[in-house]
mmCIF file of C-alpha atoms in Angstrom:
data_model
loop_
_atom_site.group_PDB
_atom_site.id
_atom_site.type_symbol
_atom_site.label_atom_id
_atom_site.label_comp_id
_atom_site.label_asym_id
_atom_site.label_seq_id
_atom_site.Cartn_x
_atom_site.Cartn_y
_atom_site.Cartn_z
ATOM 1 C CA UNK T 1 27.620 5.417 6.392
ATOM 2 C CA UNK T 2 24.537 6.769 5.464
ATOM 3 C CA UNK T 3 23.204 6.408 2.102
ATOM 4 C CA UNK T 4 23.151 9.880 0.345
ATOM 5 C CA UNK T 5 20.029 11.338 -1.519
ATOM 6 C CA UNK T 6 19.880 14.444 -3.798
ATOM 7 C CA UNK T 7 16.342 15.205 -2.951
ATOM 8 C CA UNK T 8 15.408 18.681 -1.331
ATOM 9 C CA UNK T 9 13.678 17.446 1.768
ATOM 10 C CA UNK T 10 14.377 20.571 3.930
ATOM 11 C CA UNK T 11 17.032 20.605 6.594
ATOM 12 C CA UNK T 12 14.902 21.139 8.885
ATOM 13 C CA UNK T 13 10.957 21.646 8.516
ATOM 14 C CA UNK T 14 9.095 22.991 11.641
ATOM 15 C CA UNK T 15 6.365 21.853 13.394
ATOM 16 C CA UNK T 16 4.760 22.168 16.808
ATOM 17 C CA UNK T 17 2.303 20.407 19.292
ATOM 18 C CA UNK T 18 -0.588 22.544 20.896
ATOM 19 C CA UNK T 19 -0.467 23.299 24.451
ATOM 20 C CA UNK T 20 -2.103 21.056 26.689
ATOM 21 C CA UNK T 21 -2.316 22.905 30.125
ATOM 22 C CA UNK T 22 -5.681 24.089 30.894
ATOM 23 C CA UNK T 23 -6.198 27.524 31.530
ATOM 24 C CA UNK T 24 -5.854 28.387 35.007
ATOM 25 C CA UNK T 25 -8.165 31.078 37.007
ATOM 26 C CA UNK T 26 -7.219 34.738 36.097
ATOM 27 C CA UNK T 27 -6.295 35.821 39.177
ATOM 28 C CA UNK T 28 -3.084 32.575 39.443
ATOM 29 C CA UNK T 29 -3.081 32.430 35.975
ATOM 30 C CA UNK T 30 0.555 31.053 35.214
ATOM 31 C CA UNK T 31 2.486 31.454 31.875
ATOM 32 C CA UNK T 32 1.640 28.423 29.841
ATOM 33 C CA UNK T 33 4.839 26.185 28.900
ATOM 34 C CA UNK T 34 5.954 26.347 25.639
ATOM 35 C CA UNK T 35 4.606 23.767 23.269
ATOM 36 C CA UNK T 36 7.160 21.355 22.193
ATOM 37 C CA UNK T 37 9.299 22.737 18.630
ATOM 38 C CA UNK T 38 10.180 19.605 16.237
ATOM 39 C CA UNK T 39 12.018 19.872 12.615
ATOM 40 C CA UNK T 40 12.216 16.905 10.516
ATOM 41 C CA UNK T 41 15.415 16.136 7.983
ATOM 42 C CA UNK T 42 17.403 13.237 6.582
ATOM 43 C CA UNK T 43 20.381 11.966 8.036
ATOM 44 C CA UNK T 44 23.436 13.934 6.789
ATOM 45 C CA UNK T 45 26.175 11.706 8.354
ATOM 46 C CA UNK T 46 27.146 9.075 10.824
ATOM 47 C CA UNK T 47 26.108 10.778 13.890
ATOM 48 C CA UNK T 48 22.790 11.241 12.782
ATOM 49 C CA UNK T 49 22.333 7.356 11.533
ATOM 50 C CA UNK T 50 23.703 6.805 14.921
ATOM 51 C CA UNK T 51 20.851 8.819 16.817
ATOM 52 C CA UNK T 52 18.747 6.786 14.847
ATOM 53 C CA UNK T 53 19.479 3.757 15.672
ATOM 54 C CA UNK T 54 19.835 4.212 19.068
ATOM 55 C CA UNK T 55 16.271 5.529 19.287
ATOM 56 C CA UNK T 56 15.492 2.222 17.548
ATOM 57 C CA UNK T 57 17.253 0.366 20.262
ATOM 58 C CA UNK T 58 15.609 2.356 23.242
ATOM 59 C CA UNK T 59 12.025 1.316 21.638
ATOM 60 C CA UNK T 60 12.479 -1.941 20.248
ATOM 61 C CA UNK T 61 14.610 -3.913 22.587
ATOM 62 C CA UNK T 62 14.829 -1.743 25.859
ATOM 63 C CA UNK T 63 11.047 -0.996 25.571
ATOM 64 C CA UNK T 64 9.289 -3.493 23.748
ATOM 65 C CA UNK T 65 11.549 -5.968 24.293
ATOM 66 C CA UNK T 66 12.939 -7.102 20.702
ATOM 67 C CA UNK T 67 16.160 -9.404 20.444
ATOM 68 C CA UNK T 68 18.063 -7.444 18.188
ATOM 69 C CA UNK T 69 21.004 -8.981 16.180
ATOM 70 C CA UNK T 70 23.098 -6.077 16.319
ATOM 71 C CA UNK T 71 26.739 -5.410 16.369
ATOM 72 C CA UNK T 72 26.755 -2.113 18.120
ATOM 73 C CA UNK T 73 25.103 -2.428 21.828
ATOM 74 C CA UNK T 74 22.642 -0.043 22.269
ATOM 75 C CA UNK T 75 22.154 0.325 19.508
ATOM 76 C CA UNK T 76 19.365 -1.174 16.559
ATOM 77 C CA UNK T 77 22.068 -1.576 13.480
ATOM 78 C CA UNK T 78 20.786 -3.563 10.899
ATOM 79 C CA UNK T 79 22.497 -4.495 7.313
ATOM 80 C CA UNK T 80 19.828 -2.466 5.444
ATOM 81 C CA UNK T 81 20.705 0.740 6.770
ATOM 82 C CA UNK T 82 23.584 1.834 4.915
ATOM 83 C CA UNK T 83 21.511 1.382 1.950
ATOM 84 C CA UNK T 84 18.601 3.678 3.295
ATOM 85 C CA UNK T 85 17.661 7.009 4.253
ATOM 86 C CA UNK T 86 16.792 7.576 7.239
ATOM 87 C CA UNK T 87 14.203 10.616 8.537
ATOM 88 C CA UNK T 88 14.785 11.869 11.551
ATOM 89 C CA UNK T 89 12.327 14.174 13.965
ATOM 90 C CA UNK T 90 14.459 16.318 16.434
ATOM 91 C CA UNK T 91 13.091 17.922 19.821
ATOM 92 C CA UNK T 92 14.472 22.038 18.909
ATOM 93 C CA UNK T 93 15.040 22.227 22.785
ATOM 94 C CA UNK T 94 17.428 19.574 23.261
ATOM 95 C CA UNK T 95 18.767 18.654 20.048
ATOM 96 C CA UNK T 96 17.514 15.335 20.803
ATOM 97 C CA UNK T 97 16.196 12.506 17.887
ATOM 98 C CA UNK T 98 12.660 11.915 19.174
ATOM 99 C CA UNK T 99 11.109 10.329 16.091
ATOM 100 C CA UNK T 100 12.875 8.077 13.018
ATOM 101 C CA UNK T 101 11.955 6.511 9.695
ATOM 102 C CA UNK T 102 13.589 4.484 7.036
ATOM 103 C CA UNK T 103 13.389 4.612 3.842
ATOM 104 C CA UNK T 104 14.907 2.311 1.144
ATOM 105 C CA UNK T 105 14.032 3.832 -2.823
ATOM 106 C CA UNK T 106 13.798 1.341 -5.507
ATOM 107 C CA UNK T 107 17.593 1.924 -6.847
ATOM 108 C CA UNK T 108 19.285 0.897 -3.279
ATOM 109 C CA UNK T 109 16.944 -1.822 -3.391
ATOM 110 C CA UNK T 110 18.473 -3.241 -6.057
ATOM 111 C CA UNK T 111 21.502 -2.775 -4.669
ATOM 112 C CA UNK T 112 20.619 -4.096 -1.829
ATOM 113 C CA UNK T 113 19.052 -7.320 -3.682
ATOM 114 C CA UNK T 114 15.975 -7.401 -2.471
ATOM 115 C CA UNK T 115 13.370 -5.807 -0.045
ATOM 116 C CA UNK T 116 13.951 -5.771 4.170
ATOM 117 C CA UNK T 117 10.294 -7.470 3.474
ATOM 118 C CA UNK T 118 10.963 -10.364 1.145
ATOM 119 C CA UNK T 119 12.771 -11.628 4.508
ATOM 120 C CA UNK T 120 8.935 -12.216 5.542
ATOM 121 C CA UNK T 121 6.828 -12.323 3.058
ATOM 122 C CA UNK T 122 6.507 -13.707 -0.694
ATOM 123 C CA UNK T 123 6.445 -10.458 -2.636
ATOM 124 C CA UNK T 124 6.348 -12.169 -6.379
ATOM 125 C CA UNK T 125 2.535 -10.048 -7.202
ATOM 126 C CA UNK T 126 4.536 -6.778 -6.974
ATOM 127 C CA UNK T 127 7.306 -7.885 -9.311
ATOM 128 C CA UNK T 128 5.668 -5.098 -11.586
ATOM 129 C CA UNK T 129 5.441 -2.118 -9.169
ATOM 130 C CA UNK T 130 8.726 -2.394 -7.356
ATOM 131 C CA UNK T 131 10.709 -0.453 -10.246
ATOM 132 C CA UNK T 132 8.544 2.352 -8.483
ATOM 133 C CA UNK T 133 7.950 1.301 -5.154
ATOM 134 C CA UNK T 134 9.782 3.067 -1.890
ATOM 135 C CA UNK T 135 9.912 0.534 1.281
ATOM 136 C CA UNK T 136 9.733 1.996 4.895
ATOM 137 C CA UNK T 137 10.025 0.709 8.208
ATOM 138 C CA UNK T 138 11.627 0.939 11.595
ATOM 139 C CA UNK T 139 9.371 3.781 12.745
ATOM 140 C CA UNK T 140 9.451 4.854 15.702
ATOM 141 C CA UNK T 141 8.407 7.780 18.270
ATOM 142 C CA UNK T 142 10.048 8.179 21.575
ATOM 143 C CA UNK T 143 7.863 7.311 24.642
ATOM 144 C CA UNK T 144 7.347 10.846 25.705
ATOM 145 C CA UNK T 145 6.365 12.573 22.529
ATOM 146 C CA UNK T 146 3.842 9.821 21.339
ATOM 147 C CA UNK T 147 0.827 11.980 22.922
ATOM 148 C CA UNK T 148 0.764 15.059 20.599
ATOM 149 C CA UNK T 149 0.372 13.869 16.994
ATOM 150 C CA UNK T 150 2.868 16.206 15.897
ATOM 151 C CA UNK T 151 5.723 13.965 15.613
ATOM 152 C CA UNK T 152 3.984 11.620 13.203
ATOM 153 C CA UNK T 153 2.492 14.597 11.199
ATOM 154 C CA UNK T 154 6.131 15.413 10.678
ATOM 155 C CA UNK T 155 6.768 12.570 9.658
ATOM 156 C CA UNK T 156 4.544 11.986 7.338
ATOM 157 C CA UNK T 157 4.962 15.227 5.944
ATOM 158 C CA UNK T 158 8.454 14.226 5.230
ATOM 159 C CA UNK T 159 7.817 11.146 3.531
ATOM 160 C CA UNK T 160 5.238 12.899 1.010
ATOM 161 C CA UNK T 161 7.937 14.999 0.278
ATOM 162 C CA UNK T 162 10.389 12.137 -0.087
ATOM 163 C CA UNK T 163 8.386 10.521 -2.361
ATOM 164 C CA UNK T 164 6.920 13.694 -4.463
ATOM 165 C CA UNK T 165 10.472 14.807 -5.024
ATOM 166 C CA UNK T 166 11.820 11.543 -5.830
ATOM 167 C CA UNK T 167 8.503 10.864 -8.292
ATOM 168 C CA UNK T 168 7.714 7.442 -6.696
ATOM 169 C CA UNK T 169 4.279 6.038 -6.567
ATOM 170 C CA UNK T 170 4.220 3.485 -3.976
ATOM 171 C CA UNK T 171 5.019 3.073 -0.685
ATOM 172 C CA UNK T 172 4.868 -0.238 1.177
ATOM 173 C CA UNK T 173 6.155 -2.065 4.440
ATOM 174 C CA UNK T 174 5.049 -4.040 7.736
ATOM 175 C CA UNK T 175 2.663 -2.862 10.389
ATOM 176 C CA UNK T 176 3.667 -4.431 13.607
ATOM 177 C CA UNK T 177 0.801 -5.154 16.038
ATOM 178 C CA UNK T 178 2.631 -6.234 19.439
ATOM 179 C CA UNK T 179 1.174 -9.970 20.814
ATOM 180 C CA UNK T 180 2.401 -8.878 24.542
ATOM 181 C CA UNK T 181 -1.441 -9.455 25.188
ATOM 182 C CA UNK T 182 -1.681 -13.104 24.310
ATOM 183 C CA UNK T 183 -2.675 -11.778 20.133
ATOM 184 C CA UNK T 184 -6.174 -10.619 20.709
ATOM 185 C CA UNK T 185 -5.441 -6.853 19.516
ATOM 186 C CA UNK T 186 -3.665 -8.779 17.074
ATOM 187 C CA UNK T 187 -6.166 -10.796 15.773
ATOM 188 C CA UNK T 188 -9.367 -8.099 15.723
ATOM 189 C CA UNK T 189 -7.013 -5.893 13.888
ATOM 190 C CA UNK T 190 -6.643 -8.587 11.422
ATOM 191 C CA UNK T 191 -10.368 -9.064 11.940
ATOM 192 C CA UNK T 192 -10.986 -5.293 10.838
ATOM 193 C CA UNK T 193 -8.877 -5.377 7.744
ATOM 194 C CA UNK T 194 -9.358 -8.973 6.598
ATOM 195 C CA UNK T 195 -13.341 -7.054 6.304
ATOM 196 C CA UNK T 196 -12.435 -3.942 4.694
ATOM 197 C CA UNK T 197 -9.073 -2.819 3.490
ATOM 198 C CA UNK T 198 -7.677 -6.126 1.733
ATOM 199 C CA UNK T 199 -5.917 -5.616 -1.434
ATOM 200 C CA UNK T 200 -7.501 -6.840 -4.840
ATOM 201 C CA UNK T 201 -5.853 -10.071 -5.651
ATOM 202 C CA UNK T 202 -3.403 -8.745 -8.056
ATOM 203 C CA UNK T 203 -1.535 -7.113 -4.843
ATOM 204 C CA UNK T 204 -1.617 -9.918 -2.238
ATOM 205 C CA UNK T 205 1.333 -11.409 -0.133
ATOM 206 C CA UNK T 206 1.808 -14.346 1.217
ATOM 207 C CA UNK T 207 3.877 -14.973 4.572
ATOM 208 C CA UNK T 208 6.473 -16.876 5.450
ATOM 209 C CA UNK T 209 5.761 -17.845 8.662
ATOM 210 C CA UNK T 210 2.157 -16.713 9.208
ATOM 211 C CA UNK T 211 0.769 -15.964 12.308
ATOM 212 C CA UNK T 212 -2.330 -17.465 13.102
ATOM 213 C CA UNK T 213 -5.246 -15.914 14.751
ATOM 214 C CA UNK T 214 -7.939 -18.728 15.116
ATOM 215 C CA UNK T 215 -8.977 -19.321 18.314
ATOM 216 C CA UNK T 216 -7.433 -16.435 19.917
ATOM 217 C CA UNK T 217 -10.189 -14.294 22.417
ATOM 218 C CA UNK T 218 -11.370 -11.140 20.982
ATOM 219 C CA UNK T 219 -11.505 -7.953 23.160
ATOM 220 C CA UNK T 220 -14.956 -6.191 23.324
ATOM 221 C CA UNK T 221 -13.399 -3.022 21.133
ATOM 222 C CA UNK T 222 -10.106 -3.412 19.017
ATOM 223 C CA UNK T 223 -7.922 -0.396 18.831
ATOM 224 C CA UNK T 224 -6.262 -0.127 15.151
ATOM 225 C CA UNK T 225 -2.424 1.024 15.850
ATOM 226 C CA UNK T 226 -2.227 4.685 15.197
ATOM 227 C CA UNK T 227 0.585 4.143 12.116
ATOM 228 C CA UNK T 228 -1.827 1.597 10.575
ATOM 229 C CA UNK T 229 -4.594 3.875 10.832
ATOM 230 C CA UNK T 230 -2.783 6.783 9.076
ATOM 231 C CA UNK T 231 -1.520 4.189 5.970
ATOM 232 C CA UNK T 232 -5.836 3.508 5.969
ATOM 233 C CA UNK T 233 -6.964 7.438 5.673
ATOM 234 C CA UNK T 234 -4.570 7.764 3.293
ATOM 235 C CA UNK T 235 -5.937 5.136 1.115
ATOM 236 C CA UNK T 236 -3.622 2.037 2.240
ATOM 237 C CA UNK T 237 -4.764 -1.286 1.779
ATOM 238 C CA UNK T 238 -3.479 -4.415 3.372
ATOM 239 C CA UNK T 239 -2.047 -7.599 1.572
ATOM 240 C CA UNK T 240 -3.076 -10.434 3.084
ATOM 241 C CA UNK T 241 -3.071 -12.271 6.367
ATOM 242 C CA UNK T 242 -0.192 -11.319 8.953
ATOM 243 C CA UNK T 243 3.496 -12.523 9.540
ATOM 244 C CA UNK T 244 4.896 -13.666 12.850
ATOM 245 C CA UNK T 245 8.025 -11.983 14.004
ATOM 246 C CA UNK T 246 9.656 -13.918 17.125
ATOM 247 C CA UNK T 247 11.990 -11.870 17.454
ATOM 248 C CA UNK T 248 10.147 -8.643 17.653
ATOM 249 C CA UNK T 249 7.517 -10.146 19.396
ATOM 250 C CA UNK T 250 4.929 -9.074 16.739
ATOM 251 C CA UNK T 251 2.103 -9.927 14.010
ATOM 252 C CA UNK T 252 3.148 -8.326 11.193
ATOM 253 C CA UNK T 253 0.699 -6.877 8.261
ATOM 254 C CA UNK T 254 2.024 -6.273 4.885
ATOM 255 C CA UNK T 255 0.042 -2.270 3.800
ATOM 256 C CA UNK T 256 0.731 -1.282 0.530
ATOM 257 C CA UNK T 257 -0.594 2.535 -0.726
ATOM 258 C CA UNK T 258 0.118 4.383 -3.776
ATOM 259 C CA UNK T 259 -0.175 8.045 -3.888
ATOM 260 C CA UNK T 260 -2.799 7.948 -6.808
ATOM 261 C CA UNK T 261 -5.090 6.183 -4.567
ATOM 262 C CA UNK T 262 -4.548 9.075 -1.662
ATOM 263 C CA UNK T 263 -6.963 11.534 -0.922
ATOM 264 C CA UNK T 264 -5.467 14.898 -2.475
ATOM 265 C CA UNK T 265 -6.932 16.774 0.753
ATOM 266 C CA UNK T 266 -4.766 14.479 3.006
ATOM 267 C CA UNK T 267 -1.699 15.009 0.586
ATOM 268 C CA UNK T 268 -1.741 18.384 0.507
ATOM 269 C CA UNK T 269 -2.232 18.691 4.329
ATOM 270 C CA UNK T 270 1.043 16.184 4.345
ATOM 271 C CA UNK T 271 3.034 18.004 1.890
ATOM 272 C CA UNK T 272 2.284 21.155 3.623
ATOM 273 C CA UNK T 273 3.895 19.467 6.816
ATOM 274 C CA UNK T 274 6.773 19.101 4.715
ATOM 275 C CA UNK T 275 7.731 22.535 3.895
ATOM 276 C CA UNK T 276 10.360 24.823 5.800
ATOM 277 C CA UNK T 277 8.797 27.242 8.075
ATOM 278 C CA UNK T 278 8.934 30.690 7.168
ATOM 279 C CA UNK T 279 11.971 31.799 9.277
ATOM 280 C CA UNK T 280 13.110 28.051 9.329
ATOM 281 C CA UNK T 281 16.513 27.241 7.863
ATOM 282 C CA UNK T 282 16.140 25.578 4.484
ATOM 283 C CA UNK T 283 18.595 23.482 1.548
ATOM 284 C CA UNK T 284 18.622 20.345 0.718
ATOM 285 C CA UNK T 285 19.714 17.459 3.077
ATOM 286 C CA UNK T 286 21.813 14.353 2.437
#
């Protein structure tokens, strides 16, 4: 089951995409279709968790091609979920989970004994933060509803919220860069941060099983992973050189960003994502 929270994330919080068909000539002018309606909310019970993680499994394993140790085919169940919450983005129109997030807070951490992340990495630097610190991963955005930017909005929204109502500071967990093209996206994204976004000292990580980048061909431009690139505006930095994760199929970067360092115009456009439309249902989820 689900891990229960008392925060007052809203049931469901609205959001919507813009239209993108063009206008056509007066004269045939059709009636656009309606942009896509998404609310975001925890997980209230089993059935949700389960729409989760079988979101999960359609992008990780069916799409990206993960090996997943689950119990459940079809399904991405991992040990760490009954101690986390779990945001969900829903499609209004079919009722369908379209977008998930977890999050573990410091207390189920604990409970949990230890981090999803100390699997990978050696964490001992943030002995002193993770009293405060909330851990997120397993994001992930169904195929068709990547193209809009509204999904992740949401979801971000809901995770300022998350963390504003539950007074935590920092956030923290892996950005996956996929090494389906032989690493070189891989390795100029490391290139790019490795320049400008490393942590100070006092915050660096070391891996576990590091994944090495020397040698590996460049492209001409290197495309930063849209989730890394939100962590970055917001003020992320990253904590050292990446992790390889065989079974994932992925170099994995350690981002770390606490809200003090945020820009307050980007929070406030986040934590307005996060409130209840005006004629939207509201109350707190579980």
């Amino acid at each position: 089951m689900t891990a229960v929270t008392t925060l007052t994330l809203p049931a469901a919080v609205h959001g919507t995409s813009a239209p993108t068909t063009p206008a056509a000539p007066a004269a045939r002018r059709a009636t656009p279709a309606p942009a896509p309606v998404y609310t975001v909310s925890l997980a209230r019970d089993e059935a949700d968790l389960r729409a989760s993680q079988r979101l999960r499994h359609q992008v990780f394993a069916e799409e990206l091609g993960a090996v997943l140790d689950t119990p459940l085919p079809g399904f991405d169940v991992d040990p760490f979920d009954d101690f986390c919450d779990h945001l969900l983005v829903r499609d209004e129109s079919t009722g369908e989970v379209v977008g998930t997030y977890r999050l573990l807070r410091p207390a189920q951490a604990a409970r949990a004994g230890r981090l999803y992340s100390d699997s990978e990495f050696d964490l001992s630097n943030l002995a002193g933060i993770r009293g405060d610190l909330v851990e997120v991963g397993r994001s992930c955005i169904a195929a068709e509803h990547r193209g809009n930017g509204a999904v992740i909005n949401l979801m971000w929204g809901g995770i300022a919220r998350y963390l504003t109502e539950a007074g935590n500071t920092w956030i923290a967990g892996c950005c996956s860069v996929p090494l389906s093209d032989g690493g070189g996206t891989a390795a100029g994204v490391w290139d790019a941060m490795a320049a400008r976004h490393l942590a100070p000292a006092e915050y660096r990580v070391r891996p576990h099983r590091p994944w090495d980048p020397s040698g590996i061909v460049r492209p001409a431009r290197t495309t930063v992973p849209a989730l890394l690139r939100g962590y970055l505006r917001l003020g992320a930095w990253v904590c050292g050189e990446p992790a390889y994760d065989a079974d994932f199929g992925v170099s994995d970067l350690y981002v770390l960003l606490s809200l003090k360092r945020t820009d307050p115009r980007y929070l406030r456009h986040f934590l307005a994502a996060g409130q209840p439309a005006p004629t939207g249902p509201a109350g707190p989820a579980a």
